[in-house]
CSV table of C-alpha atoms and ligand atoms in Angstrom, one decimal:
chain,number,residue,atom,x,y,z
A,32,MET,CA,-13.8,115.9,-19.5
A,33,TYR,CA,-11.0,115.7,-17.5
A,34,ARG,CA,-9.4,116.6,-14.2
A,35,ILE,CA,-6.1,116.8,-13.0
A,36,GLY,CA,-4.6,115.6,-9.7
A,37,PHE,CA,-1.3,115.8,-8.2
A,38,ASP,CA,0.9,114.0,-5.3
A,39,ILE,CA,3.4,116.4,-3.8
A,40,GLY,CA,5.8,114.0,-1.8
A,41,GLY,CA,9.3,114.7,-0.8
A,42,THR,CA,10.4,113.3,-3.1
A,43,ASN,CA,8.4,113.6,-6.6
A,44,VAL,CA,5.8,115.7,-7.1
A,45,ALA,CA,3.6,113.8,-10.1
A,46,ALA,CA,1.0,115.4,-11.0
A,47,GLY,CA,-1.3,113.5,-14.0
A,48,ILE,CA,-4.6,113.4,-16.6
A,49,VAL,CA,-7.9,111.9,-14.9
A,50,ASP,CA,-10.9,110.6,-16.9
A,51,GLU,CA,-14.3,110.0,-15.9
A,52,SER,CA,-13.6,106.3,-14.9
A,53,LEU,CA,-10.6,107.3,-13.3
A,54,ALA,CA,-7.6,105.5,-15.1
A,55,VAL,CA,-5.0,108.0,-15.1
A,56,THR,CA,-4.2,108.8,-19.1
A,57,GLU,CA,-1.4,111.5,-19.0
A,58,ARG,CA,1.2,111.7,-16.5
A,59,ILE,CA,4.1,113.2,-15.6
A,60,THR,CA,6.7,113.1,-12.2
A,61,ARG,CA,9.9,116.5,-11.9
A,62,ARG,CA,11.9,116.1,-9.3
A,63,PHE,CA,11.1,118.4,-5.2
A,64,GLU,CA,12.4,121.2,-4.7
A,65,LYS,CA,12.4,122.9,-2.0
A,66,GLN,CA,10.9,125.9,-1.8
A,67,ALA,CA,13.1,128.8,-2.2
A,68,TYR,CA,10.6,131.5,-2.8
A,69,PRO,CA,7.1,131.9,-2.4
A,70,GLY,CA,4.8,130.7,-4.4
A,71,ALA,CA,7.6,128.8,-6.1
A,72,LEU,CA,5.9,125.2,-5.7
A,73,ALA,CA,2.1,127.1,-7.3
A,74,GLU,CA,4.6,128.0,-10.3
A,75,THR,CA,5.9,123.8,-9.9
A,76,VAL,CA,2.1,123.2,-10.0
A,77,ALA,CA,1.3,125.8,-13.0
A,78,GLU,CA,3.5,124.4,-15.6
A,79,MET,CA,3.3,120.4,-15.2
A,80,THR,CA,-0.8,121.3,-16.2
A,81,ARG,CA,0.5,123.0,-18.9
A,82,MET,CA,2.7,120.1,-20.2
A,83,LEU,CA,-0.1,117.0,-19.5
A,84,CYS,CA,-2.4,119.3,-21.7
A,85,GLN,CA,-0.7,120.2,-24.1
A,86,GLN,CA,1.5,117.3,-23.6
A,87,ALA,CA,-2.4,114.9,-23.7
A,88,GLY,CA,-3.4,117.1,-26.8
A,89,LEU,CA,-6.5,119.1,-25.2
A,90,SER,CA,-7.5,122.5,-25.6
A,91,GLN,CA,-9.9,121.9,-23.3
A,92,PRO,CA,-9.3,123.5,-20.3
A,93,PRO,CA,-9.4,120.7,-17.3
A,94,ALA,CA,-12.6,120.7,-15.4
A,95,ALA,CA,-10.6,120.7,-11.7
A,96,ILE,CA,-6.8,119.8,-10.6
A,97,GLY,CA,-6.6,119.0,-7.9
A,98,VAL,CA,-3.4,118.7,-5.2
A,99,ALA,CA,-2.3,116.6,-2.3
A,100,VAL,CA,0.0,117.2,0.1
A,101,PRO,CA,1.7,115.3,3.3
A,102,GLY,CA,0.3,117.0,5.6
A,103,SER,CA,-2.5,119.0,7.9
A,104,ILE,CA,-4.9,121.8,5.9
A,105,ASP,CA,-6.7,123.8,7.1
A,106,PRO,CA,-10.1,123.2,7.6
A,107,ALA,CA,-11.1,125.3,4.6
A,108,ALA,CA,-8.8,123.6,2.7
A,109,GLU,CA,-7.1,126.4,1.4
A,110,ARG,CA,-3.9,127.1,3.5
A,111,VAL,CA,-0.6,123.8,3.9
A,112,LEU,CA,-0.4,124.3,8.2
A,113,ASN,CA,2.6,122.1,8.0
A,114,ALA,CA,4.3,119.1,5.7
A,115,TYR,CA,7.3,118.7,7.7
A,116,ASN,CA,8.6,116.4,5.1
A,117,LEU,CA,8.4,119.1,2.5
A,118,GLY,CA,9.7,122.5,5.1
A,119,LEU,CA,6.0,123.5,4.5
A,120,HIS,CA,4.4,125.7,6.9
A,121,ASP,CA,1.6,127.7,6.0
A,122,VAL,CA,1.9,128.3,2.7
A,123,PRO,CA,-1.6,129.3,0.9
A,124,LEU,CA,-1.2,126.3,-1.6
A,125,ARG,CA,-5.2,126.7,-2.9
A,126,ALA,CA,-4.9,130.3,-3.3
A,127,GLU,CA,-1.3,130.0,-4.9
A,128,VAL,CA,-2.4,127.2,-7.8
A,129,GLY,CA,-5.5,129.3,-8.2
A,130,ALA,CA,-3.6,132.6,-9.0
A,131,HIS,CA,-2.4,130.7,-11.9
A,132,PHE,CA,-5.8,129.6,-13.6
A,133,PRO,CA,-9.0,131.8,-12.5
A,134,GLN,CA,-11.1,129.8,-14.5
A,135,ILE,CA,-10.1,126.4,-12.8
A,136,PRO,CA,-11.8,125.5,-9.8
A,137,VAL,CA,-8.4,124.7,-7.7
A,138,PHE,CA,-9.0,121.7,-4.6
A,139,LEU,CA,-6.4,120.8,-1.5
A,140,ALA,CA,-6.6,117.8,0.2
A,141,ASN,CA,-3.9,115.2,3.1
A,142,ASP,CA,-2.8,113.0,0.6
A,143,ALA,CA,-4.2,109.9,3.2
A,144,ASP,CA,-7.6,111.6,2.7
A,145,ALA,CA,-6.7,111.5,-1.3
A,146,ALA,CA,-6.5,108.3,-1.7
A,147,ALA,CA,-9.0,107.1,0.2
A,148,LEU,CA,-11.7,109.5,-1.8
A,149,ALA,CA,-10.1,107.5,-4.9
A,150,GLU,CA,-11.0,103.9,-2.8
A,151,LEU,CA,-13.9,105.6,-2.3
A,152,TYR,CA,-15.0,106.6,-6.0
A,153,GLY,CA,-13.3,103.6,-7.4
A,154,GLY,CA,-11.1,101.1,-4.9
A,155,ALA,CA,-11.1,98.7,-1.8
A,156,PHE,CA,-13.7,101.2,-0.6
A,157,ARG,CA,-16.8,101.3,-2.9
A,158,ASP,CA,-20.5,100.8,-1.3
A,159,ALA,CA,-18.9,100.9,2.2
A,160,LYS,CA,-20.5,102.7,4.7
A,161,CYS,CA,-16.9,102.4,7.0
A,162,ALA,CA,-13.3,102.4,6.5
A,163,VAL,CA,-10.1,103.5,6.7
A,164,LEU,CA,-6.9,103.2,4.9
A,165,PHE,CA,-4.0,103.0,6.0
A,166,THR,CA,-1.0,104.4,4.2
A,167,LEU,CA,3.1,102.8,5.1
A,168,GLY,CA,4.9,104.6,3.5
A,169,THR,CA,7.9,107.4,5.1
A,170,GLY,CA,6.0,108.1,7.0
A,171,VAL,CA,1.4,106.1,7.9
A,172,GLY,CA,-1.1,109.1,6.6
A,173,GLY,CA,-4.4,107.4,7.0
A,174,GLY,CA,-8.1,108.7,5.3
A,175,VAL,CA,-12.0,107.7,7.0
A,176,ILE,CA,-14.9,106.9,5.7
A,177,VAL,CA,-17.7,108.0,8.0
A,178,GLY,CA,-21.6,107.1,5.8
A,179,GLY,CA,-20.8,107.0,2.9
A,180,LYS,CA,-18.0,110.2,2.5
A,181,LEU,CA,-14.8,111.6,3.8
A,182,TRP,CA,-14.6,111.6,7.6
A,183,ARG,CA,-13.2,115.2,8.0
A,184,GLY,CA,-13.2,115.1,11.6
A,185,GLY,CA,-15.5,116.6,14.2
A,186,MET,CA,-12.7,120.2,13.7
A,187,GLY,CA,-11.6,119.8,10.8
A,188,HIS,CA,-9.0,118.6,11.5
A,189,GLY,CA,-9.4,115.1,9.5
A,190,VAL,CA,-7.5,112.3,11.5
A,191,GLU,CA,-3.6,111.6,12.2
A,192,LEU,CA,-4.1,108.0,12.6
A,193,GLY,CA,-0.4,107.5,12.4
A,194,HIS,CA,0.5,109.1,15.5
A,195,MET,CA,-1.2,107.7,17.8
A,196,ALA,CA,0.1,106.5,20.5
A,197,LEU,CA,1.3,102.4,19.9
A,198,ASP,CA,4.4,101.6,22.5
A,199,ILE,CA,4.5,103.9,24.9
A,200,GLY,CA,7.8,105.3,25.9
A,201,GLY,CA,8.7,104.1,22.6
A,202,ALA,CA,11.3,105.7,20.1
A,203,ARG,CA,10.2,109.6,19.0
A,204,CYS,CA,9.0,109.9,15.7
A,205,THR,CA,8.9,113.6,13.7
A,206,CYS,CA,5.7,114.9,15.5
A,207,GLY,CA,7.8,114.7,18.7
A,208,MET,CA,5.8,111.8,20.7
A,209,ARG,CA,7.2,109.1,21.3
A,210,GLY,CA,5.5,105.5,20.2
A,211,CYS,CA,3.5,106.5,17.5
A,212,ILE,CA,1.8,104.4,15.6
A,213,GLU,CA,3.8,105.3,12.2
A,214,THR,CA,7.3,104.6,14.6
A,215,ARG,CA,6.3,100.9,14.3
A,216,CYS,CA,4.6,100.2,10.8
A,217,ALA,CA,5.9,102.9,7.9
A,218,ALA,CA,8.2,101.7,5.7
A,219,THR,CA,11.2,103.2,7.9
A,220,ALA,CA,10.6,100.9,11.2
A,221,LEU,CA,11.7,98.3,8.6
A,222,ILE,CA,14.2,99.9,7.4
A,223,HIS,CA,15.0,101.0,11.0
A,224,ALA,CA,14.9,97.6,12.2
A,225,ALA,CA,17.3,95.7,10.1
A,226,ARG,CA,20.1,98.5,10.4
A,227,GLU,CA,19.4,98.3,13.9
A,228,ALA,CA,19.9,94.3,13.5
A,229,LEU,CA,23.4,95.5,12.2
A,230,ALA,CA,24.7,96.9,14.5
A,231,GLU,CA,24.0,94.6,16.8
A,232,GLY,CA,25.5,91.1,14.9
A,233,GLU,CA,22.9,90.3,12.8
A,234,ARG,CA,25.3,88.2,9.5
A,235,GLY,CA,22.5,86.7,8.2
A,236,LEU,CA,20.9,87.4,4.4
A,237,LEU,CA,20.0,91.2,5.0
A,238,PHE,CA,24.1,91.5,5.6
A,239,LYS,CA,25.1,89.9,2.5
A,240,LYS,CA,22.7,91.6,0.5
A,241,THR,CA,23.6,94.8,1.6
A,242,ASP,CA,28.1,93.5,2.0
A,243,GLY,CA,27.4,94.9,5.5
A,244,ASP,CA,26.6,98.7,4.5
A,245,ALA,CA,23.8,99.0,6.6
A,246,ALA,CA,22.8,102.5,3.9
A,247,LYS,CA,21.7,100.5,1.6
A,248,VAL,CA,19.1,98.7,3.6
A,249,ASP,CA,15.6,99.3,2.2
A,250,ALA,CA,12.1,98.8,2.8
A,251,LYS,CA,12.1,95.4,0.2
A,252,LEU,CA,15.3,93.6,0.6
A,253,VAL,CA,14.2,93.6,4.4
A,254,VAL,CA,10.8,91.8,2.8
A,255,ASP,CA,12.1,89.3,0.0
A,256,CYS,CA,14.2,88.7,3.0
A,257,ALA,CA,11.8,87.6,5.1
A,258,ARG,CA,9.9,85.5,2.2
A,259,ALA,CA,13.0,83.7,1.3
A,260,GLY,CA,13.5,82.0,4.5
A,261,ASP,CA,16.5,84.5,6.5
A,262,ALA,CA,15.5,84.0,10.7
A,263,GLY,CA,16.7,87.3,11.0
A,264,ALA,CA,15.0,89.3,8.4
A,265,SER,CA,11.7,87.2,9.0
A,266,ALA,CA,11.8,88.4,12.9
A,267,ILE,CA,12.1,91.9,12.3
A,268,PHE,CA,9.3,91.1,9.3
A,269,ALA,CA,7.3,89.2,12.4
A,270,ARG,CA,7.4,93.1,14.8
A,271,PHE,CA,6.7,94.5,12.3
A,272,VAL,CA,2.4,92.8,10.8
A,273,ASP,CA,2.2,92.3,15.5
A,274,ALA,CA,3.1,96.1,15.5
A,275,LEU,CA,0.5,96.9,12.4
A,276,GLY,CA,-1.8,94.4,13.3
A,277,SER,CA,-2.5,96.7,17.2
A,278,ALA,CA,-3.1,99.4,14.9
A,279,VAL,CA,-5.3,98.0,13.0
A,280,VAL,CA,-7.3,96.4,15.9
A,281,SER,CA,-7.7,98.7,17.0
A,282,VAL,CA,-8.8,101.0,14.8
A,283,ILE,CA,-11.2,98.5,14.5
A,284,HIS,CA,-12.2,98.6,17.5
A,285,LEU,CA,-13.0,102.2,17.3
A,286,LEU,CA,-15.1,101.9,13.8
A,287,ASP,CA,-15.5,98.4,13.3
A,288,PRO,CA,-15.5,100.0,9.7
A,289,GLU,CA,-16.5,97.4,7.4
A,290,VAL,CA,-13.3,97.5,4.8
A,291,ILE,CA,-9.5,98.6,6.2
A,292,ALA,CA,-7.1,98.8,2.9
A,293,ILE,CA,-3.2,99.3,2.9
A,294,GLY,CA,-1.6,101.1,1.2
A,295,GLY,CA,3.0,102.2,0.5
A,296,GLY,CA,5.2,99.6,-0.9
A,297,VAL,CA,5.0,97.8,1.6
A,298,SER,CA,1.4,96.0,0.5
A,299,LEU,CA,3.0,95.5,-2.7
A,300,ALA,CA,4.5,92.2,-0.6
A,301,GLY,CA,0.5,91.0,-0.6
A,302,GLU,CA,-0.1,87.8,1.2
A,303,PHE,CA,3.0,87.4,2.6
A,304,LEU,CA,2.5,90.6,4.3
A,305,PHE,CA,-3.0,90.9,4.2
A,306,ALA,CA,-1.8,86.7,5.4
A,307,PRO,CA,-0.2,86.8,8.8
A,308,LEU,CA,-2.3,89.9,9.4
A,309,ARG,CA,-5.3,89.1,9.4
A,310,GLU,CA,-4.1,85.8,11.7
A,311,ASN,CA,-2.6,88.4,13.7
A,312,VAL,CA,-6.5,90.9,13.8
A,313,ARG,CA,-7.8,87.3,15.0
A,314,GLU,CA,-6.2,86.7,17.7
A,315,LYS,CA,-6.4,90.5,19.3
A,316,CYS,CA,-10.1,91.3,17.4
A,317,PHE,CA,-12.8,91.4,20.5
A,318,PHE,CA,-14.5,90.5,17.6
A,319,SER,CA,-15.8,87.0,15.5
A,320,GLU,CA,-16.1,88.8,12.0
A,321,PHE,CA,-14.3,92.4,11.8
A,322,ALA,CA,-13.3,94.4,8.8
A,323,ARG,CA,-11.8,92.6,5.6
A,324,ILE,CA,-8.4,93.6,5.1
A,325,VAL,CA,-7.0,94.3,1.6
A,326,PRO,CA,-4.3,96.6,-0.3
A,327,ALA,CA,-5.7,99.1,-1.7
A,328,ARG,CA,-6.5,99.6,-4.9
A,329,PHE,CA,-4.7,102.5,-6.3
A,330,GLY,CA,-1.4,102.4,-5.8
A,331,ASN,CA,1.2,105.3,-7.1
A,332,ASP,CA,-1.3,106.8,-8.3
A,333,ALA,CA,-4.1,107.0,-5.0
A,334,GLY,CA,-3.1,110.7,-4.2
A,335,ILE,CA,-2.9,111.8,-7.9
A,336,VAL,CA,-7.1,109.7,-9.6
A,337,GLY,CA,-7.7,111.0,-5.1
A,338,ALA,CA,-7.0,114.6,-5.9
A,339,ALA,CA,-8.8,115.2,-9.0
A,340,MET,CA,-11.5,113.3,-7.0
A,341,LEU,CA,-12.1,116.3,-4.8
A,342,GLU,CA,-14.5,118.9,-7.1
A,343,ARG,CA,-16.3,115.9,-7.4
A,344,ASP,CA,-16.7,115.3,-4.0
A,345,ALA,CA,-17.3,119.1,-3.0
A,346,LYS,CA,-20.3,119.3,-5.5
A,347,ILE,CA,-21.6,115.4,-3.9
A,348,ASN,CA,-21.3,116.8,-0.7
B,697,ZN,ZN1,4.2,111.4,15.9
């Protein structure tokens, strides 16, 4: 038996065949195209599903198709309400995909919720009663496990970890509010801070590595320059860790989870991020013993694996 998971991103649509052990055994990626007409995204999903089955030489249909989207989903998990980075607003994506495969159950979820499910079924959250995932990318997503299950919210909206206020009066967020966690803790925040520093005359390693061209800055470069000991990049990275530490400690004070996992590209910095982050949280935290703070296990596959697990989760819960 196998399931197919989709991770719809602002740049790419990634899909994979996920087996019972949660391994991705076959995958394909296609550039994400803004929906040209209603149902276009569902058609892409249908085409990619057929391609995957063909590529893997599978004659049996999948047990389920799951689709993870970076945006808000309605409580019945039928519609994408708002996915700002995809330009999708009030799209009945579950039914649109289902229309292509009447015999296959189709599931829809927020991508960070899906990623948290992947961690619950086979990663950092196994056997946890309460756990929180932060995904640091273009934005900041989050998934919460309470009582050993994905927390879908009292009203069915799930959680928006990235849009809790961290910096009152701070930078404007894509959601319209100021100073959201996302404005300080997304990978994008590192990039913005580095570009600002360059504009203000920073002439260290960031300047050398980019020939002074701010457009060449990415999050990995900031981390690499900080790791190399550059003073400007180190200061930017330290402010990032301090902000992330405050976000993490607020979540610890709210939920007292057993585990906090950090995913997204920035988490690939490894102990260079996690060691100072744990220290920062220790300094701020009310509790002397608090959650283990660890990298998320599934990395770039989290959305695919979690989407594929939606069907198993629906059966159990
Ligand atoms: Zn926001």
